[in-house]
XYZ file of C-alpha atoms in Angstrom:
700
model
C -80.763 32.851 333.057
C -83.307 32.382 330.101
C -85.769 35.140 329.429
C -89.331 34.532 330.453
C -91.741 33.078 327.735
C -93.169 35.735 325.525
C -96.083 35.885 323.211
C -96.260 36.551 320.308
C -93.063 34.503 319.281
C -89.741 36.099 318.337
C -89.003 35.706 314.592
C -85.367 36.256 315.306
C -84.005 32.643 314.712
C -86.696 31.795 312.119
C -88.053 28.970 314.352
C -90.582 28.875 317.242
C -89.227 30.123 320.501
C -89.660 27.446 323.219
C -90.414 28.683 326.803
C -88.288 27.123 329.491
C -89.864 24.318 331.619
C -90.859 25.657 335.045
C -88.257 25.114 337.694
C -87.502 26.042 341.287
C -84.153 27.322 340.090
C -85.623 29.828 337.780
C -87.261 32.954 338.708
C -89.490 35.044 336.420
C -89.255 38.859 336.343
C -92.941 39.975 336.593
C -92.494 43.730 336.388
C -95.733 45.703 337.194
C -98.074 42.852 336.495
C -99.992 41.487 339.465
C -99.671 37.720 340.194
C -103.082 36.738 338.827
C -102.916 38.617 335.593
C -99.370 37.425 335.018
C -100.237 33.682 335.549
C -103.319 34.046 333.295
C -101.289 35.537 330.321
C -98.694 32.807 330.621
C -101.260 30.024 330.683
C -102.939 31.639 327.594
C -99.690 32.026 325.747
C -98.504 28.431 326.559
C -101.952 26.900 325.512
C -102.303 28.939 322.353
C -98.750 28.421 321.012
C -98.053 24.847 322.569
C -94.615 26.205 323.512
C -93.549 23.690 326.328
C -91.130 21.073 325.262
C -92.285 17.440 325.852
C -96.261 18.378 325.394
C -97.567 15.820 323.131
C -99.818 17.098 320.378
C -100.879 14.149 318.495
C -98.720 14.579 315.406
C -98.294 11.456 313.650
C -95.783 10.486 310.986
C -94.841 7.253 309.127
C -91.247 6.407 308.668
C -90.409 3.473 306.250
C -86.959 2.038 305.760
C -85.865 -0.198 302.931
C -83.101 -2.179 304.723
C -82.397 -4.439 301.711
C -78.655 -4.919 300.944
C -79.220 -4.329 297.151
C -80.665 -0.869 297.836
C -77.929 0.045 300.387
C -74.969 2.421 299.588
C -71.753 2.479 301.507
C -70.980 5.954 303.223
C -67.392 6.903 302.468
C -65.123 5.434 305.109
C -63.640 8.808 306.054
C -67.127 10.738 306.119
C -66.797 12.326 309.603
C -63.690 13.723 311.153
C -62.343 16.794 313.046
C -60.861 19.976 312.087
C -58.225 21.638 314.358
C -57.258 25.199 314.209
C -55.005 27.141 316.525
C -57.558 29.739 317.790
C -59.117 30.296 321.222
C -55.852 28.889 322.700
C -56.987 25.579 321.365
C -53.440 24.306 321.200
C -51.157 26.627 323.178
C -52.641 26.600 326.655
C -54.986 23.605 325.553
C -54.605 20.465 323.698
C -50.664 20.925 323.719
C -50.045 20.045 327.344
C -46.890 22.286 327.865
C -47.605 24.359 331.151
C -45.119 27.263 330.706
C -46.273 30.303 328.505
C -43.557 31.789 326.408
C -41.002 29.316 327.560
C -38.254 30.731 325.360
C -38.887 34.338 326.020
C -39.229 34.803 322.376
C -43.014 36.438 322.433
C -41.755 39.930 322.913
C -39.874 39.946 319.589
C -36.267 39.972 318.469
C -35.462 43.491 319.594
C -34.216 43.552 323.244
C -34.953 44.420 325.930
C -38.253 42.959 325.323
C -41.567 42.166 326.941
C -41.460 38.732 328.770
C -45.082 38.514 329.349
C -46.393 36.590 331.354
C -43.199 36.117 333.380
C -43.058 38.311 336.288
C -40.304 38.900 339.035
C -40.434 37.759 342.710
C -38.728 40.673 344.631
C -38.422 44.271 343.551
C -36.015 46.438 341.414
C -33.708 46.939 344.640
C -32.890 43.232 344.661
C -33.271 41.802 341.276
C -33.050 43.184 337.591
C -34.302 40.944 334.648
C -33.937 41.751 330.927
C -33.851 39.809 327.634
C -30.870 39.837 325.476
C -29.654 37.868 322.309
C -27.448 35.414 324.086
C -29.160 32.245 323.535
C -27.354 29.042 322.212
C -30.276 28.495 319.719
C -29.816 30.475 316.554
C -33.386 30.026 315.463
C -34.650 31.714 318.662
C -31.718 33.807 320.102
C -33.739 35.578 322.887
C -32.751 34.454 326.456
C -33.500 35.963 329.945
C -30.859 37.502 332.075
C -31.551 37.662 335.837
C -29.223 39.680 337.986
C -29.570 39.135 341.676
C -28.322 42.102 343.679
C -29.180 40.802 347.223
C -27.466 37.905 349.026
C -28.056 35.082 351.592
C -26.819 37.098 354.630
C -25.528 40.484 355.635
C -26.991 44.042 355.210
C -28.322 43.335 351.781
C -29.893 40.015 352.393
C -32.536 38.731 350.161
C -36.104 38.533 351.316
C -37.156 35.293 353.019
C -37.752 32.722 350.274
C -35.299 34.524 347.890
C -35.835 36.501 344.715
C -36.416 35.435 341.197
C -39.121 34.921 338.503
C -42.460 33.159 337.954
C -44.670 31.884 335.166
C -48.382 31.452 335.807
C -48.869 29.572 332.535
C -51.852 29.892 330.588
C -54.317 31.369 333.287
C -52.984 29.206 336.021
C -51.142 25.900 335.831
C -53.248 22.775 337.030
C -51.137 20.764 339.288
C -52.395 17.429 340.528
C -51.519 15.717 343.946
C -48.879 13.122 343.525
C -48.653 13.679 339.606
C -45.144 13.946 338.069
C -44.045 16.708 336.034
C -41.010 16.878 333.683
C -39.089 20.008 334.169
C -36.380 21.068 331.752
C -34.418 24.412 331.189
C -31.270 25.745 329.930
C -28.933 27.617 332.355
C -25.778 29.698 331.968
C -23.805 31.367 334.658
C -20.259 32.293 335.557
C -21.164 32.265 339.326
C -22.041 29.408 341.550
C -25.660 28.618 341.484
C -28.192 27.660 344.177
C -31.569 27.865 342.619
C -34.899 26.574 343.874
C -37.455 25.469 341.118
C -40.866 25.369 342.609
C -44.418 24.537 341.717
C -46.545 26.770 344.100
C -49.963 28.394 344.480
C -50.624 31.503 342.578
C -49.511 33.866 345.345
C -46.524 31.604 346.059
C -47.654 30.762 349.495
C -48.279 27.204 349.164
C -45.331 25.047 347.942
C -46.417 21.974 345.952
C -43.182 20.738 345.003
C -39.350 21.975 344.800
C -35.994 20.823 343.389
C -32.716 22.625 343.987
C -30.181 23.062 341.412
C -26.623 23.691 342.862
C -23.381 24.021 340.932
C -19.733 25.400 341.658
C -18.500 28.555 340.042
C -17.967 27.819 336.320
C -20.117 24.635 336.130
C -22.612 26.538 334.111
C -20.102 28.609 332.274
C -21.703 27.400 328.981
C -25.268 26.836 328.303
C -26.282 23.659 330.022
C -29.479 21.762 329.777
C -30.976 20.746 333.333
C -33.643 18.122 333.500
C -35.656 16.771 336.442
C -38.920 15.709 337.881
C -41.198 17.322 340.231
C -43.866 15.425 342.162
C -46.638 17.354 343.781
C -47.686 16.888 347.315
C -51.052 18.839 346.871
C -53.452 19.849 344.279
C -53.793 23.382 343.013
C -55.724 24.334 339.879
C -54.330 27.788 339.557
C -50.462 27.165 340.186
C -47.316 28.691 338.878
C -43.618 27.882 338.150
C -41.053 30.006 340.059
C -37.232 30.032 339.973
C -35.926 31.717 343.135
C -32.655 32.183 344.830
C -30.781 33.938 347.735
C -27.455 33.988 346.163
C -26.299 37.203 344.325
C -24.881 36.940 340.897
C -26.162 36.673 337.243
C -27.897 33.542 335.594
C -29.347 33.365 332.172
C -32.330 31.127 331.569
C -33.770 29.884 328.224
C -36.406 27.355 327.035
C -37.998 26.803 330.329
C -40.663 23.810 330.111
C -43.002 21.974 332.349
C -44.969 19.089 330.936
C -47.133 16.546 332.610
C -45.646 13.005 332.625
C -48.934 11.258 331.587
C -49.795 12.890 328.288
C -51.928 11.223 325.734
C -50.078 8.319 324.315
C -46.984 9.774 325.747
C -46.982 12.344 322.813
C -47.382 15.582 324.716
C -51.277 15.829 324.310
C -53.458 16.896 327.243
C -54.997 13.560 328.250
C -58.481 14.612 329.105
C -58.872 16.934 325.778
C -57.206 14.188 323.571
C -59.502 11.628 324.987
C -62.513 13.703 324.042
C -61.428 13.582 320.456
C -60.722 9.909 320.498
C -64.293 9.200 321.857
C -65.718 10.826 318.553
C -63.809 8.146 316.560
C -62.816 10.914 313.888
C -61.877 9.363 310.462
C -59.602 12.374 309.601
C -57.882 15.244 311.063
C -57.719 18.316 309.188
C -55.012 20.787 310.301
C -53.337 23.256 311.248
C -56.228 25.684 310.578
C -57.967 27.949 308.234
C -56.926 31.631 308.738
C -54.140 30.364 311.103
C -52.312 28.713 308.023
C -52.497 32.189 306.139
C -51.803 34.730 308.964
C -52.718 38.291 308.581
C -49.310 38.671 307.021
C -46.909 35.965 305.447
C -44.484 36.909 308.203
C -46.775 35.263 310.589
C -48.214 32.309 308.614
C -47.777 28.813 309.879
C -44.424 27.526 308.201
C -44.133 23.673 308.753
C -40.383 23.293 308.506
C -40.134 25.807 311.477
C -42.413 23.658 313.625
C -40.297 20.468 313.426
C -37.202 19.242 315.334
C -36.479 19.492 319.017
C -38.999 21.745 320.676
C -36.464 24.196 321.982
C -35.073 24.783 318.549
C -38.445 25.933 317.146
C -38.559 29.692 316.668
C -42.307 29.911 317.460
C -44.369 32.698 315.888
C -47.014 35.177 316.460
C -50.607 34.135 315.726
C -51.555 37.481 314.270
C -55.038 36.282 313.253
C -55.996 35.374 316.755
C -53.505 37.559 318.589
C -51.367 35.256 320.755
C -47.851 33.811 320.619
C -47.290 30.012 320.104
C -44.035 28.395 320.677
C -45.124 25.809 318.098
C -44.586 22.923 320.495
C -47.699 21.590 318.494
C -46.047 21.467 315.160
C -46.371 19.680 311.764
C -44.841 16.558 313.249
C -47.303 16.616 316.410
C -50.215 17.142 314.187
C -49.159 13.991 312.124
C -48.671 12.079 315.343
C -52.114 13.177 316.698
C -53.768 11.743 313.610
C -52.048 8.460 314.049
C -52.935 8.382 317.617
C -56.492 8.989 316.802
C -56.401 6.522 313.946
C -57.523 9.325 311.729
C -56.238 10.346 308.326
C -54.253 13.541 308.197
C -55.473 16.305 306.016
C -52.875 19.067 305.636
C -53.822 22.504 304.704
C -50.993 24.286 303.015
C -49.960 27.930 302.654
C -50.111 28.555 299.062
C -48.252 31.878 299.202
C -51.188 34.025 300.449
C -52.062 35.694 303.616
C -55.281 37.515 304.499
C -53.577 40.724 303.387
C -51.015 39.845 300.718
C -50.048 37.122 298.174
C -47.176 35.784 296.278
C -47.977 36.134 292.364
C -48.013 33.006 290.267
C -44.726 33.844 288.639
C -42.856 33.594 291.915
C -44.442 30.855 293.580
C -41.923 28.028 292.811
C -40.455 28.190 296.370
C -43.696 27.712 298.122
C -44.546 24.689 295.777
C -41.120 23.070 296.663
C -41.779 23.889 300.272
C -45.012 21.887 300.176
C -43.308 19.046 298.329
C -40.565 18.963 301.015
C -43.503 18.630 303.647
C -44.885 15.650 301.898
C -41.395 14.112 301.817
C -41.196 14.898 305.689
C -44.381 13.041 306.215
C -44.057 10.076 303.716
C -40.574 10.028 302.632
C -38.032 6.984 303.146
C -35.837 7.541 306.191
C -32.945 7.835 303.819
C -34.456 10.879 302.028
C -33.557 14.307 303.188
C -36.764 15.242 305.050
C -37.630 11.584 305.709
C -34.489 11.412 307.813
C -35.456 14.379 309.870
C -38.804 12.737 310.758
C -36.862 9.464 311.661
C -34.737 11.426 313.904
C -37.691 12.696 315.716
C -38.496 8.998 316.565
C -40.953 8.192 313.770
C -39.038 6.111 310.946
C -42.289 4.989 309.489
C -43.968 7.186 307.119
C -47.262 9.004 307.988
C -50.225 8.164 305.726
C -50.667 11.665 304.262
C -52.960 11.367 301.388
C -54.971 14.649 301.424
C -53.736 18.139 300.709
C -55.976 21.179 300.771
C -54.491 24.171 298.852
C -55.161 27.250 300.559
C -58.228 28.384 302.712
C -61.263 29.967 301.077
C -58.930 31.768 298.488
C -60.720 31.008 295.212
C -61.876 34.741 294.585
C -58.334 35.909 295.207
C -56.301 37.100 292.143
C -53.479 34.453 291.089
C -55.372 31.509 293.242
C -56.328 29.480 290.234
C -52.834 30.157 288.526
C -51.105 29.102 291.680
C -53.346 26.241 292.513
C -52.621 24.427 289.043
C -48.962 24.699 289.844
C -49.417 23.076 293.279
C -51.804 20.487 291.809
C -49.330 19.592 289.047
C -46.258 19.403 291.178
C -47.998 17.226 293.886
C -49.625 14.930 291.472
C -46.312 14.339 289.616
C -44.519 13.287 292.886
C -47.498 11.729 294.791
C -50.268 10.811 292.260
C -52.106 8.953 295.166
C -52.706 12.228 297.100
C -56.077 13.662 296.696
C -56.134 17.473 296.374
C -58.822 19.728 297.559
C -59.499 22.929 295.985
C -60.773 26.315 297.713
C -63.137 26.818 294.538
C -66.623 25.387 294.279
C -67.688 22.766 291.812
C -68.628 25.125 289.405
C -64.992 26.479 289.019
C -63.460 23.001 288.611
C -62.637 21.855 285.142
C -60.150 19.893 283.049
C -57.743 22.881 283.248
C -58.347 23.699 286.951
C -58.758 19.933 288.299
C -59.514 18.666 291.829
C -60.199 15.602 293.758
C -62.355 17.377 296.235
C -63.687 21.018 296.705
C -63.905 22.849 300.098
C -67.108 24.049 301.367
C -67.679 26.123 304.474
C -71.193 26.752 305.906
C -71.879 29.252 308.762
C -75.310 30.457 309.185
C -78.409 30.573 311.546
C -80.084 27.298 313.060
C -83.193 27.920 310.955
C -81.258 28.091 307.648
C -78.745 25.119 308.731
C -81.783 23.019 309.179
C -83.103 23.842 305.822
C -79.576 23.029 304.233
C -80.463 19.267 304.924
C -81.039 19.374 301.146
C -78.120 21.516 300.096
C -76.617 18.762 298.069
C -79.696 17.184 296.752
C -79.317 18.834 293.238
C -75.556 18.393 293.013
C -74.190 16.649 289.829
C -73.554 13.027 290.661
C -70.368 12.966 288.853
C -67.266 14.966 289.125
C -65.278 15.878 292.382
C -66.742 15.317 295.667
C -67.500 17.973 298.401
C -65.374 18.367 301.630
C -67.465 20.213 304.018
C -64.583 21.092 306.166
C -66.126 23.712 308.374
C -69.768 24.198 309.247
C -71.292 25.867 312.401
C -74.606 27.416 313.423
C -73.787 31.122 314.219
C -75.721 34.110 315.516
C -77.877 35.002 318.367
C -79.548 31.428 318.700
C -76.064 29.735 318.722
C -75.031 31.332 322.034
C -72.065 29.539 323.339
C -73.368 26.271 322.159
C -77.052 25.764 322.441
C -79.387 22.632 321.947
C -81.162 24.334 318.930
C -77.648 24.793 317.269
C -77.012 21.128 317.669
C -80.221 19.939 316.365
C -79.886 22.150 313.264
C -76.335 20.836 312.595
C -77.412 17.208 313.141
C -80.209 17.694 310.306
C -77.640 19.070 308.114
C -75.349 16.090 308.793
C -78.198 13.730 307.984
C -78.447 15.619 304.751
C -74.792 14.875 304.155
C -75.193 11.169 304.845
C -78.061 11.036 302.527
C -75.878 12.899 299.928
C -72.809 10.859 300.704
C -72.380 9.955 297.151
C -71.321 13.459 296.314
C -69.959 14.432 299.747
C -66.955 12.661 300.941
C -66.049 14.323 304.152
C -67.415 16.789 306.885
C -66.117 18.345 310.164
C -67.343 20.991 312.347
C -65.682 24.365 313.296
C -64.201 25.370 315.711
C -63.228 22.419 317.752
C -61.850 23.941 320.994
C -62.261 26.991 323.120
C -60.267 28.087 326.226
C -62.744 29.597 328.216
C -60.270 32.477 329.053
C -59.913 33.398 325.263
C -63.211 33.116 323.388
C -62.198 34.463 320.153
C -64.833 32.516 318.257
C -68.080 30.934 319.538
C -69.620 28.670 319.693
C -67.275 25.695 319.806
C -67.564 21.948 320.488
C -65.277 21.576 323.559
C -64.761 24.136 326.200
C -61.857 23.900 328.733
C -59.622 25.911 331.133
C -56.637 24.692 333.010
C -58.438 21.798 334.819
C -61.804 21.345 333.697
C -63.716 20.619 330.313
C -67.195 19.800 328.993
C -68.812 19.219 325.695
C -71.269 21.455 324.141
C -74.517 20.068 322.813
C -73.053 19.998 319.220
C -70.039 17.687 320.509
C -72.523 15.317 322.002
C -74.463 15.422 318.758
C -71.253 14.375 316.754
C -71.508 11.099 318.766
C -74.734 10.145 316.863
C -72.538 10.231 313.598
C -69.351 8.479 314.826
C -70.567 5.198 313.297
C -71.602 6.412 310.122
C -68.282 6.342 308.309
C -68.242 3.188 306.181
C -71.652 2.172 307.299
C -74.292 1.270 304.831
C -77.001 3.871 304.196
C -80.519 2.781 303.393
C -83.208 4.606 301.666
C -86.081 5.845 303.690
C -89.390 7.857 303.393
C -91.278 10.040 305.922
C -94.908 10.659 305.470
C -96.487 13.550 307.684
C -99.165 16.135 307.168
C -98.555 19.844 307.710
C -95.239 19.369 309.545
C -91.857 19.842 307.886
C -89.695 19.764 310.776
C -88.352 16.207 310.705
C -85.149 14.830 309.136
C -84.003 11.245 309.395
C -81.601 8.611 308.051
C -81.105 4.817 308.418
C -77.900 2.951 308.398
C -76.372 -0.473 309.448
C -73.217 -0.565 311.424
C -71.203 -2.959 313.225
C -70.229 -2.256 316.987
C -66.448 -2.909 316.955
C -66.656 -3.553 320.697
C -69.180 -6.393 320.783
C -69.329 -7.307 317.134
C -73.071 -6.826 317.029
C -74.614 -5.267 313.912
C -77.409 -2.584 314.296
C -79.873 -0.878 312.281
C -79.635 2.899 313.383
C -82.506 5.115 312.549
C -81.679 8.819 313.501
C -84.453 11.373 313.656
C -84.116 15.174 314.200
C -87.523 16.765 315.293
C -86.796 20.566 314.853
C -90.207 21.546 315.674
C -92.335 22.105 318.745
C -94.595 19.141 318.466
C -93.919 15.647 319.814
C -94.202 13.033 316.949
C -96.091 9.626 317.223
C -93.882 7.813 314.794
C -94.716 4.622 313.189
C -91.446 2.942 311.944
C -91.761 0.229 309.241
C -88.601 -1.835 308.319
C -88.634 -3.890 305.198
C -85.881 -5.871 303.408
C -83.779 -7.065 306.459
C -81.916 -10.332 305.762
C -81.602 -10.839 309.636
C -84.492 -9.932 311.838
C -84.426 -7.495 314.908
C -83.800 -9.163 318.106
C -86.354 -8.700 320.842
C -83.813 -7.474 323.558
C -80.636 -5.500 323.153
C -82.025 -2.357 321.040
C -81.318 1.089 322.520
C -82.893 4.475 322.221
C -80.662 7.492 322.669
C -82.192 11.048 322.881
C -80.499 14.568 322.911
C -82.837 17.174 324.132
C -83.451 19.510 327.008
C -86.180 21.824 328.532
C -85.209 24.971 326.496
C -83.970 25.462 323.098
C -81.176 27.541 324.211
C -79.954 25.428 327.042
C -76.176 25.115 327.195
C -73.652 23.019 328.988
C -71.200 24.812 331.368
C -68.568 24.231 334.070
C -71.292 24.276 336.573
C -73.736 22.081 334.607
C -71.469 20.116 332.417
C -74.108 17.561 331.675
C -77.203 19.675 331.396
C -77.566 18.657 327.560
C -76.131 15.194 327.074
C -77.534 11.956 325.398
C -79.693 9.725 327.583
C -79.921 6.140 326.706
C -82.697 3.541 327.515
C -83.909 0.215 326.334
C -86.314 -0.247 323.446
C -88.952 -2.455 324.745
C -91.023 -2.967 321.642
C -88.106 -3.414 318.969
C -89.250 -4.855 315.847
C -89.768 -4.443 312.091
C -92.993 -2.427 312.924
C -92.859 -0.330 315.966
C -94.384 2.943 317.321
C -92.146 5.386 319.169
C -92.567 9.032 320.370
C -90.085 11.602 319.324
C -89.878 14.589 321.572
C -90.019 18.067 320.276
C -86.665 19.663 319.666
C -84.810 16.519 319.890
C -82.316 14.313 318.122
C -82.990 10.650 318.651
C -81.193 7.438 317.621
C -82.811 3.900 317.465
C -80.207 1.265 317.549
C -81.987 -1.779 316.546
C -80.023 -5.178 317.393
C -80.107 -7.422 314.435
C -80.085 -11.199 314.709
C -76.775 -13.035 314.214
C -75.543 -16.456 314.675
C -73.893 -15.570 317.994
C -75.396 -15.398 321.475
C -73.804 -11.996 322.159
C -76.052 -9.510 323.830
C -74.906 -5.827 324.565
C -75.222 -4.152 327.801
C -77.739 -1.337 328.343
C -75.689 1.291 326.714
C -75.434 3.143 323.390
C -72.796 3.469 321.043
C -71.939 6.678 322.764
C -70.956 5.266 326.049
C -68.924 2.290 324.772
C -65.996 4.462 324.173
C -66.382 7.278 326.637
């Protein structure tokens, strides 16, 4: 619950604090004040500070757009994209749809016996013993689970009803949906006969959702055998588990136990609802696999691309020691490239340049790391007849992936050896692949003929007030030389919360500044992208999920206002307003791929507490503005720190309505603390008219 309005204003965020709108759902703690005095103080505070969102104060502004083609400038076609990092269980237990956690029993380490968390036993030590050993058939991940069943089907030592065995709860519960089909696979070895029930059940095992029985005669599974089958659930349960049970005594070994939904995004293993949220943003690039995740706290646990390709069961997995959880690397180098292709986005690979957060390889011995990167590019782009291109082709993708961006390291410019090592990576990559654009961790001041770069990486994490002021961050940047790649930006601190309206508005103003400076800024993406609500290692994030739900934070919905900017034509504009410096705006023309119509989009961020009567004047249009078909879309809410949640996923989302006075001269009202888009339908030679919906909802 938000706190009561207070006067004087809190200076914490550097902006005016907005009181929540009165609501029957909201109580106010009045302490020792009597009722009449309390109401008087609230009234005085509200009137004197004009704190209520939506109160029109008569502020007037003039916005003039030069929409002539000769003065327009094309925004880079990969301007806005997304950045994925394996943190907050974004991939493992998130975007990657595998339901079994620690499927290969490797998470406990190579020394046995080891911890098999989150696997647990069904039964007790009087009738079942489990332990890990190094008997797997996979050399790269040698750990397997040995299950010895001491009880039997009948007699004095009969197993409990339902049998004994093991179960896996997945990542905070498996979401099993009614009638949905799940693909199950596992490796089994046993010298005994086998009668094993493989079931999807409720978290307590009492509700059976689906069962398949594996039977085999003695000796049939004497060697490791892969077993695959489908399970179709009869009911829905959002906190389910997988269990393997038997009433037959003997010893069974298990390895690489997997449960995957059959209907993943594009059939490539991605959780459909989460991948769809990414697709709806129309990202033009995908930067992966992270920032610190690429490095690791120690190189032992860094992301190594070559260990994350090939059959899933043969990947060793690794401990994500930066964010403190195990990943089986089902979401590996190949899958990231595949995801970029599925999203029609350009892949941007962040390479490990021989450095972790706590150690680094000196320049003199970096050659092996350089070769590893060249091999990785060959895997992505090489002909199927090449060494690494053939591995990609064997994985089902003979066509090369369009990998044209490489980011060398992650925020490492200040580290010893970085510049020396960077030049070696740069030279080797350009020698083999001159068309690849290379991104440096150093800023523009450190880039020179001896330390060249096509782009330089910029990270911006700051308060909402400072983020708003950074709308002019690149105004004074030299207009020649390498371009900026703002690969990570986010409002952080107290006013960011878990994703607030004010954070989204500040970031929107920042992005408007990037649009205006898109002659020196080529690409931009927010961070972080995903968070599993059960593991909030970093907040805020754009998309929140658990095993069965998801929602977009306000900044996710803010990004929809920019998804048509890449490749659009930017037009110069001016804003004239007295004593009010809380507006940021941009204007561009874009074509809707769904209906072929062309729009003039005017975006306005009002970061202040006053409603603005905005007079818009558009000059230089080659085609006029149609009387009907224009759309106004607004992102705002009743309180600056309003957030979305599982309970209220649509509390802060865009709202679209028709513009009834669309024209080259028009007056509009811009709400306080809001992001507003005016999509003005331009005249064409066709009779196509759009439905009453904005560009947001055309792909949602």
